[in-house]
Amino acid sequence: MEHPTKETRSRIGLHVNGRSYELDVDHRVTLLDLLREHLGLTGAKKGCDHGQCGACTVLVEGRRVNSCLLLAVAHDGSRVTTVEGLGDDTQGLHPLQEAFLARDAFQCGYCTPGQLCSAVGLLAEAAADPGAADLGRAGIAEAMSGNLCRCGAYPRILDAVRDVAAASAETGAADPADPADPADAGRVVA
């Protein structure tokens, strides 16, 4: 009879915000904890730790996910974008970040990173299947319902997402989705 392996750590590679990382990871570490504790990317917040508040939302392969529910080791080789990867010094703010500023939707900062990543994912979903997406106020509220807002910014968050959705529709521009460049900006071994 074979005994189960006692290995508790694995070497994985992740592409986070356009940069490659090689990490030795305990199998129990969540993607959220890896981002915050190992890579120092504290934009995604640890809220409920049960996938109910959305404060930990990031993009994995362009899809919005609750990073507190994912084991990092299960995403070896994945491309991850956090709120820190949405804008940069060379290209400026992401259109959603600009809309949040214009609408005064940045208030407490606790839910905002997850709201931004979720909105980027929502707009990517809408661009991929335009007929199925409801980008009216009620449709956006429903699609963003997994992200809780604990302050008065919520109505302005919805307005900001609507502004970007409308601007994308008017210009016919590609969706302002996950901006992380799949080409690595550098490699880090930790």
PDB file of C-alpha atoms in Angstrom:
ATOM      1  CA  MET A   1       0.000   0.000   0.000  1.00  0.00           C
ATOM      2  CA  GLU A   2       1.347   3.396  -0.992  1.00  0.00           C
ATOM      3  CA  HIS A   3       1.343   6.192   1.514  1.00  0.00           C
ATOM      4  CA  PRO A   4       0.245   9.627   0.407  1.00  0.00           C
ATOM      5  CA  THR A   5       3.057  12.040  -0.263  1.00  0.00           C
ATOM      6  CA  LYS A   6       4.132  14.206   2.633  1.00  0.00           C
ATOM      7  CA  GLU A   7       5.222  17.065   0.439  1.00  0.00           C
ATOM      8  CA  THR A   8       3.621  20.250   1.632  1.00  0.00           C
ATOM      9  CA  ARG A   9       5.318  22.764  -0.660  1.00  0.00           C
ATOM     10  CA  SER A  10       5.662  23.192  -4.402  1.00  0.00           C
ATOM     11  CA  ARG A  11       7.576  25.480  -6.713  1.00  0.00           C
ATOM     12  CA  ILE A  12       5.181  27.444  -8.898  1.00  0.00           C
ATOM     13  CA  GLY A  13       5.383  30.201 -11.456  1.00  0.00           C
ATOM     14  CA  LEU A  14       2.938  33.089 -11.667  1.00  0.00           C
ATOM     15  CA  HIS A  15       2.720  36.070 -13.992  1.00  0.00           C
ATOM     16  CA  VAL A  16       1.500  38.936 -11.834  1.00  0.00           C
ATOM     17  CA  ASN A  17       0.898  42.390 -13.284  1.00  0.00           C
ATOM     18  CA  GLY A  18       3.179  41.640 -16.225  1.00  0.00           C
ATOM     19  CA  ARG A  19       6.034  40.231 -14.172  1.00  0.00           C
ATOM     20  CA  SER A  20       7.040  36.576 -13.721  1.00  0.00           C
ATOM     21  CA  TYR A  21       7.588  35.110 -10.293  1.00  0.00           C
ATOM     22  CA  GLU A  22       8.929  31.736  -9.230  1.00  0.00           C
ATOM     23  CA  LEU A  23       7.873  30.905  -5.703  1.00  0.00           C
ATOM     24  CA  ASP A  24       8.181  28.075  -3.229  1.00  0.00           C
ATOM     25  CA  VAL A  25       4.632  27.863  -1.863  1.00  0.00           C
ATOM     26  CA  ASP A  26       2.995  25.958   0.962  1.00  0.00           C
ATOM     27  CA  HIS A  27       0.053  24.048  -0.494  1.00  0.00           C
ATOM     28  CA  ARG A  28      -2.319  25.729   1.983  1.00  0.00           C
ATOM     29  CA  VAL A  29      -1.521  29.303   0.914  1.00  0.00           C
ATOM     30  CA  THR A  30      -4.361  31.109  -0.806  1.00  0.00           C
ATOM     31  CA  LEU A  31      -3.759  33.269  -3.839  1.00  0.00           C
ATOM     32  CA  LEU A  32      -4.745  36.297  -1.739  1.00  0.00           C
ATOM     33  CA  ASP A  33      -2.177  35.541   0.948  1.00  0.00           C
ATOM     34  CA  LEU A  34       0.489  34.877  -1.662  1.00  0.00           C
ATOM     35  CA  LEU A  35      -0.181  38.237  -3.308  1.00  0.00           C
ATOM     36  CA  ARG A  36      -0.260  40.147  -0.025  1.00  0.00           C
ATOM     37  CA  GLU A  37       2.286  38.326   2.127  1.00  0.00           C
ATOM     38  CA  HIS A  38       4.789  36.980  -0.399  1.00  0.00           C
ATOM     39  CA  LEU A  39       4.685  39.602  -3.151  1.00  0.00           C
ATOM     40  CA  GLY A  40       3.759  42.665  -1.085  1.00  0.00           C
ATOM     41  CA  LEU A  41       0.781  43.506  -3.289  1.00  0.00           C
ATOM     42  CA  THR A  42      -1.650  44.703  -0.647  1.00  0.00           C
ATOM     43  CA  GLY A  43      -4.246  46.224  -2.965  1.00  0.00           C
ATOM     44  CA  ALA A  44      -6.510  43.173  -2.773  1.00  0.00           C
ATOM     45  CA  LYS A  45      -7.971  43.237   0.726  1.00  0.00           C
ATOM     46  CA  LYS A  46      -8.608  40.415   3.143  1.00  0.00           C
ATOM     47  CA  GLY A  47     -12.194  41.000   4.184  1.00  0.00           C
ATOM     48  CA  CYS A  48     -14.508  38.150   5.053  1.00  0.00           C
ATOM     49  CA  ASP A  49     -12.042  35.423   3.971  1.00  0.00           C
ATOM     50  CA  HIS A  50     -15.066  33.423   2.789  1.00  0.00           C
ATOM     51  CA  GLY A  51     -15.616  34.814  -0.718  1.00  0.00           C
ATOM     52  CA  GLN A  52     -18.640  36.816   0.337  1.00  0.00           C
ATOM     53  CA  CYS A  53     -17.438  40.425   0.302  1.00  0.00           C
ATOM     54  CA  GLY A  54     -15.372  40.673  -2.888  1.00  0.00           C
ATOM     55  CA  ALA A  55     -12.643  42.810  -1.303  1.00  0.00           C
ATOM     56  CA  CYS A  56     -10.076  40.261  -2.514  1.00  0.00           C
ATOM     57  CA  THR A  57     -11.196  40.264  -6.168  1.00  0.00           C
ATOM     58  CA  VAL A  58      -8.385  39.991  -8.709  1.00  0.00           C
ATOM     59  CA  LEU A  59      -8.260  38.853 -12.312  1.00  0.00           C
ATOM     60  CA  VAL A  60      -6.909  35.389 -13.155  1.00  0.00           C
ATOM     61  CA  GLU A  61      -6.508  34.880 -16.883  1.00  0.00           C
ATOM     62  CA  GLY A  62      -8.713  37.963 -17.281  1.00  0.00           C
ATOM     63  CA  ARG A  63     -11.599  36.562 -15.226  1.00  0.00           C
ATOM     64  CA  ARG A  64     -12.622  38.049 -11.903  1.00  0.00           C
ATOM     65  CA  VAL A  65     -12.157  35.742  -8.938  1.00  0.00           C
ATOM     66  CA  ASN A  66     -12.249  35.868  -5.160  1.00  0.00           C
ATOM     67  CA  SER A  67      -8.590  35.250  -4.418  1.00  0.00           C
ATOM     68  CA  CYS A  68      -9.293  34.236  -0.807  1.00  0.00           C
ATOM     69  CA  LEU A  69     -10.967  31.063  -2.089  1.00  0.00           C
ATOM     70  CA  LEU A  70      -8.187  29.915  -4.424  1.00  0.00           C
ATOM     71  CA  LEU A  71      -5.139  27.908  -3.503  1.00  0.00           C
ATOM     72  CA  ALA A  72      -2.103  29.515  -5.085  1.00  0.00           C
ATOM     73  CA  VAL A  73      -0.531  26.175  -5.981  1.00  0.00           C
ATOM     74  CA  ALA A  74      -3.529  25.347  -8.182  1.00  0.00           C
ATOM     75  CA  HIS A  75      -2.779  28.352 -10.404  1.00  0.00           C
ATOM     76  CA  ASP A  76       0.760  27.511 -11.433  1.00  0.00           C
ATOM     77  CA  GLY A  77       1.494  29.348 -14.680  1.00  0.00           C
ATOM     78  CA  SER A  78      -1.529  31.641 -14.470  1.00  0.00           C
ATOM     79  CA  ARG A  79      -1.626  35.325 -15.352  1.00  0.00           C
ATOM     80  CA  VAL A  80      -2.891  37.401 -12.424  1.00  0.00           C
ATOM     81  CA  THR A  81      -3.782  41.078 -12.405  1.00  0.00           C
ATOM     82  CA  THR A  82      -4.291  42.970  -9.172  1.00  0.00           C
ATOM     83  CA  VAL A  83      -5.457  46.551  -8.742  1.00  0.00           C
ATOM     84  CA  GLU A  84      -1.774  47.546  -8.745  1.00  0.00           C
ATOM     85  CA  GLY A  85      -1.533  46.242 -12.321  1.00  0.00           C
ATOM     86  CA  LEU A  86      -4.448  48.204 -13.758  1.00  0.00           C
ATOM     87  CA  GLY A  87      -2.508  51.405 -14.318  1.00  0.00           C
ATOM     88  CA  ASP A  88       1.137  52.317 -14.452  1.00  0.00           C
ATOM     89  CA  ASP A  89       3.503  55.246 -14.764  1.00  0.00           C
ATOM     90  CA  THR A  90       3.928  54.828 -18.517  1.00  0.00           C
ATOM     91  CA  GLN A  91       0.322  54.327 -19.615  1.00  0.00           C
ATOM     92  CA  GLY A  92      -1.449  56.205 -16.838  1.00  0.00           C
ATOM     93  CA  LEU A  93      -4.559  55.146 -15.012  1.00  0.00           C
ATOM     94  CA  HIS A  94      -6.943  52.510 -16.298  1.00  0.00           C
ATOM     95  CA  PRO A  95     -10.140  54.102 -17.717  1.00  0.00           C
ATOM     96  CA  LEU A  96     -12.084  52.709 -14.755  1.00  0.00           C
ATOM     97  CA  GLN A  97      -9.687  54.308 -12.293  1.00  0.00           C
ATOM     98  CA  GLU A  98     -10.122  57.619 -14.113  1.00  0.00           C
ATOM     99  CA  ALA A  99     -13.910  57.194 -14.005  1.00  0.00           C
ATOM    100  CA  PHE A 100     -13.791  56.402 -10.287  1.00  0.00           C
ATOM    101  CA  LEU A 101     -11.862  59.641  -9.735  1.00  0.00           C
ATOM    102  CA  ALA A 102     -14.241  61.648 -11.915  1.00  0.00           C
ATOM    103  CA  ARG A 103     -17.270  60.251 -10.071  1.00  0.00           C
ATOM    104  CA  ASP A 104     -15.713  60.513  -6.602  1.00  0.00           C
ATOM    105  CA  ALA A 105     -16.164  56.771  -6.189  1.00  0.00           C
ATOM    106  CA  PHE A 106     -12.939  56.315  -4.201  1.00  0.00           C
ATOM    107  CA  GLN A 107     -14.018  56.691  -0.611  1.00  0.00           C
ATOM    108  CA  CYS A 108     -12.894  54.170   1.958  1.00  0.00           C
ATOM    109  CA  GLY A 109     -10.367  52.268  -0.118  1.00  0.00           C
ATOM    110  CA  TYR A 110     -11.336  48.951   1.432  1.00  0.00           C
ATOM    111  CA  CYS A 111     -13.705  47.730  -1.246  1.00  0.00           C
ATOM    112  CA  THR A 112     -12.405  49.892  -4.088  1.00  0.00           C
ATOM    113  CA  PRO A 113      -9.599  47.587  -5.319  1.00  0.00           C
ATOM    114  CA  GLY A 114     -11.997  44.645  -5.546  1.00  0.00           C
ATOM    115  CA  GLN A 115     -14.654  46.841  -7.140  1.00  0.00           C
ATOM    116  CA  LEU A 116     -12.172  47.991  -9.787  1.00  0.00           C
ATOM    117  CA  CYS A 117     -10.979  44.474 -10.629  1.00  0.00           C
ATOM    118  CA  SER A 118     -14.538  43.187 -10.690  1.00  0.00           C
ATOM    119  CA  ALA A 119     -15.603  46.023 -13.003  1.00  0.00           C
ATOM    120  CA  VAL A 120     -12.699  45.301 -15.353  1.00  0.00           C
ATOM    121  CA  GLY A 121     -13.800  41.659 -15.442  1.00  0.00           C
ATOM    122  CA  LEU A 122     -17.422  42.657 -15.975  1.00  0.00           C
ATOM    123  CA  LEU A 123     -16.569  44.858 -18.952  1.00  0.00           C
ATOM    124  CA  ALA A 124     -14.439  42.071 -20.427  1.00  0.00           C
ATOM    125  CA  GLU A 125     -17.362  39.668 -20.048  1.00  0.00           C
ATOM    126  CA  ALA A 126     -19.630  42.203 -21.766  1.00  0.00           C
ATOM    127  CA  ALA A 127     -17.157  42.677 -24.618  1.00  0.00           C
ATOM    128  CA  ALA A 128     -16.899  38.913 -25.105  1.00  0.00           C
ATOM    129  CA  ASP A 129     -20.683  38.471 -25.283  1.00  0.00           C
ATOM    130  CA  PRO A 130     -22.262  41.872 -26.026  1.00  0.00           C
ATOM    131  CA  GLY A 131     -25.807  40.604 -26.472  1.00  0.00           C
ATOM    132  CA  ALA A 132     -25.912  38.924 -23.094  1.00  0.00           C
ATOM    133  CA  ALA A 133     -24.605  41.824 -21.034  1.00  0.00           C
ATOM    134  CA  ASP A 134     -26.903  44.313 -19.332  1.00  0.00           C
ATOM    135  CA  LEU A 135     -24.767  47.387 -18.798  1.00  0.00           C
ATOM    136  CA  GLY A 136     -27.603  49.487 -17.460  1.00  0.00           C
ATOM    137  CA  ARG A 137     -27.544  50.518 -13.818  1.00  0.00           C
ATOM    138  CA  ALA A 138     -29.536  47.463 -12.662  1.00  0.00           C
ATOM    139  CA  GLY A 139     -27.462  45.058 -14.764  1.00  0.00           C
ATOM    140  CA  ILE A 140     -24.184  46.452 -13.447  1.00  0.00           C
ATOM    141  CA  ALA A 141     -25.493  46.321  -9.866  1.00  0.00           C
ATOM    142  CA  GLU A 142     -26.446  42.672 -10.316  1.00  0.00           C
ATOM    143  CA  ALA A 143     -23.146  41.757 -11.985  1.00  0.00           C
ATOM    144  CA  MET A 144     -21.212  43.538  -9.225  1.00  0.00           C
ATOM    145  CA  SER A 145     -23.341  42.171  -6.385  1.00  0.00           C
ATOM    146  CA  GLY A 146     -20.516  39.960  -5.170  1.00  0.00           C
ATOM    147  CA  ASN A 147     -18.593  43.070  -4.183  1.00  0.00           C
ATOM    148  CA  LEU A 148     -19.872  44.763  -1.056  1.00  0.00           C
ATOM    149  CA  CYS A 149     -19.495  48.469  -0.489  1.00  0.00           C
ATOM    150  CA  ARG A 150     -19.329  49.601   3.102  1.00  0.00           C
ATOM    151  CA  CYS A 151     -19.648  53.307   2.520  1.00  0.00           C
ATOM    152  CA  GLY A 152     -21.525  55.887   0.492  1.00  0.00           C
ATOM    153  CA  ALA A 153     -19.514  55.422  -2.702  1.00  0.00           C
ATOM    154  CA  TYR A 154     -21.677  52.660  -4.074  1.00  0.00           C
ATOM    155  CA  PRO A 155     -23.979  54.778  -6.300  1.00  0.00           C
ATOM    156  CA  ARG A 156     -20.935  56.551  -7.725  1.00  0.00           C
ATOM    157  CA  ILE A 157     -19.168  53.234  -8.364  1.00  0.00           C
ATOM    158  CA  LEU A 158     -22.103  52.150 -10.519  1.00  0.00           C
ATOM    159  CA  ASP A 159     -22.023  55.501 -12.349  1.00  0.00           C
ATOM    160  CA  ALA A 160     -18.298  55.136 -13.011  1.00  0.00           C
ATOM    161  CA  VAL A 161     -18.721  51.640 -14.474  1.00  0.00           C
ATOM    162  CA  ARG A 162     -21.602  52.893 -16.622  1.00  0.00           C
ATOM    163  CA  ASP A 163     -19.482  55.802 -17.872  1.00  0.00           C
ATOM    164  CA  VAL A 164     -16.713  53.482 -19.056  1.00  0.00           C
ATOM    165  CA  ALA A 165     -19.156  50.999 -20.574  1.00  0.00           C
ATOM    166  CA  ALA A 166     -20.879  53.838 -22.465  1.00  0.00           C
ATOM    167  CA  ALA A 167     -17.582  55.337 -23.637  1.00  0.00           C
ATOM    168  CA  SER A 168     -16.421  51.946 -24.911  1.00  0.00           C
ATOM    169  CA  ALA A 169     -19.718  51.441 -26.749  1.00  0.00           C
ATOM    170  CA  GLU A 170     -19.562  54.910 -28.340  1.00  0.00           C
ATOM    171  CA  THR A 171     -16.007  54.660 -29.543  1.00  0.00           C
ATOM    172  CA  GLY A 172     -16.180  50.990 -30.451  1.00  0.00           C
ATOM    173  CA  ALA A 173     -12.920  50.684 -28.610  1.00  0.00           C
ATOM    174  CA  ALA A 174     -11.766  47.357 -27.387  1.00  0.00           C
ATOM    175  CA  ASP A 175     -12.927  46.665 -23.898  1.00  0.00           C
ATOM    176  CA  PRO A 176     -10.865  48.361 -21.239  1.00  0.00           C
ATOM    177  CA  ALA A 177     -10.209  44.976 -19.773  1.00  0.00           C
ATOM    178  CA  ASP A 178      -7.239  43.382 -18.138  1.00  0.00           C
ATOM    179  CA  PRO A 179      -4.334  45.610 -19.097  1.00  0.00           C
ATOM    180  CA  ALA A 180      -1.608  43.271 -17.906  1.00  0.00           C
ATOM    181  CA  ASP A 181       0.730  42.594 -20.746  1.00  0.00           C
ATOM    182  CA  PRO A 182       1.303  38.884 -21.180  1.00  0.00           C
ATOM    183  CA  ALA A 183       4.893  39.708 -22.021  1.00  0.00           C
ATOM    184  CA  ASP A 184       6.882  39.692 -18.837  1.00  0.00           C
ATOM    185  CA  ALA A 185       8.512  42.881 -17.677  1.00  0.00           C
ATOM    186  CA  GLY A 186      10.957  40.928 -15.578  1.00  0.00           C
ATOM    187  CA  ARG A 187      11.440  37.735 -13.665  1.00  0.00           C
ATOM    188  CA  VAL A 188      11.634  37.462  -9.902  1.00  0.00           C
ATOM    189  CA  VAL A 189      12.650  34.347  -8.016  1.00  0.00           C
ATOM    190  CA  ALA A 190      11.560  34.267  -4.391  1.00  0.00           C
TER     191      ALA A 190
END
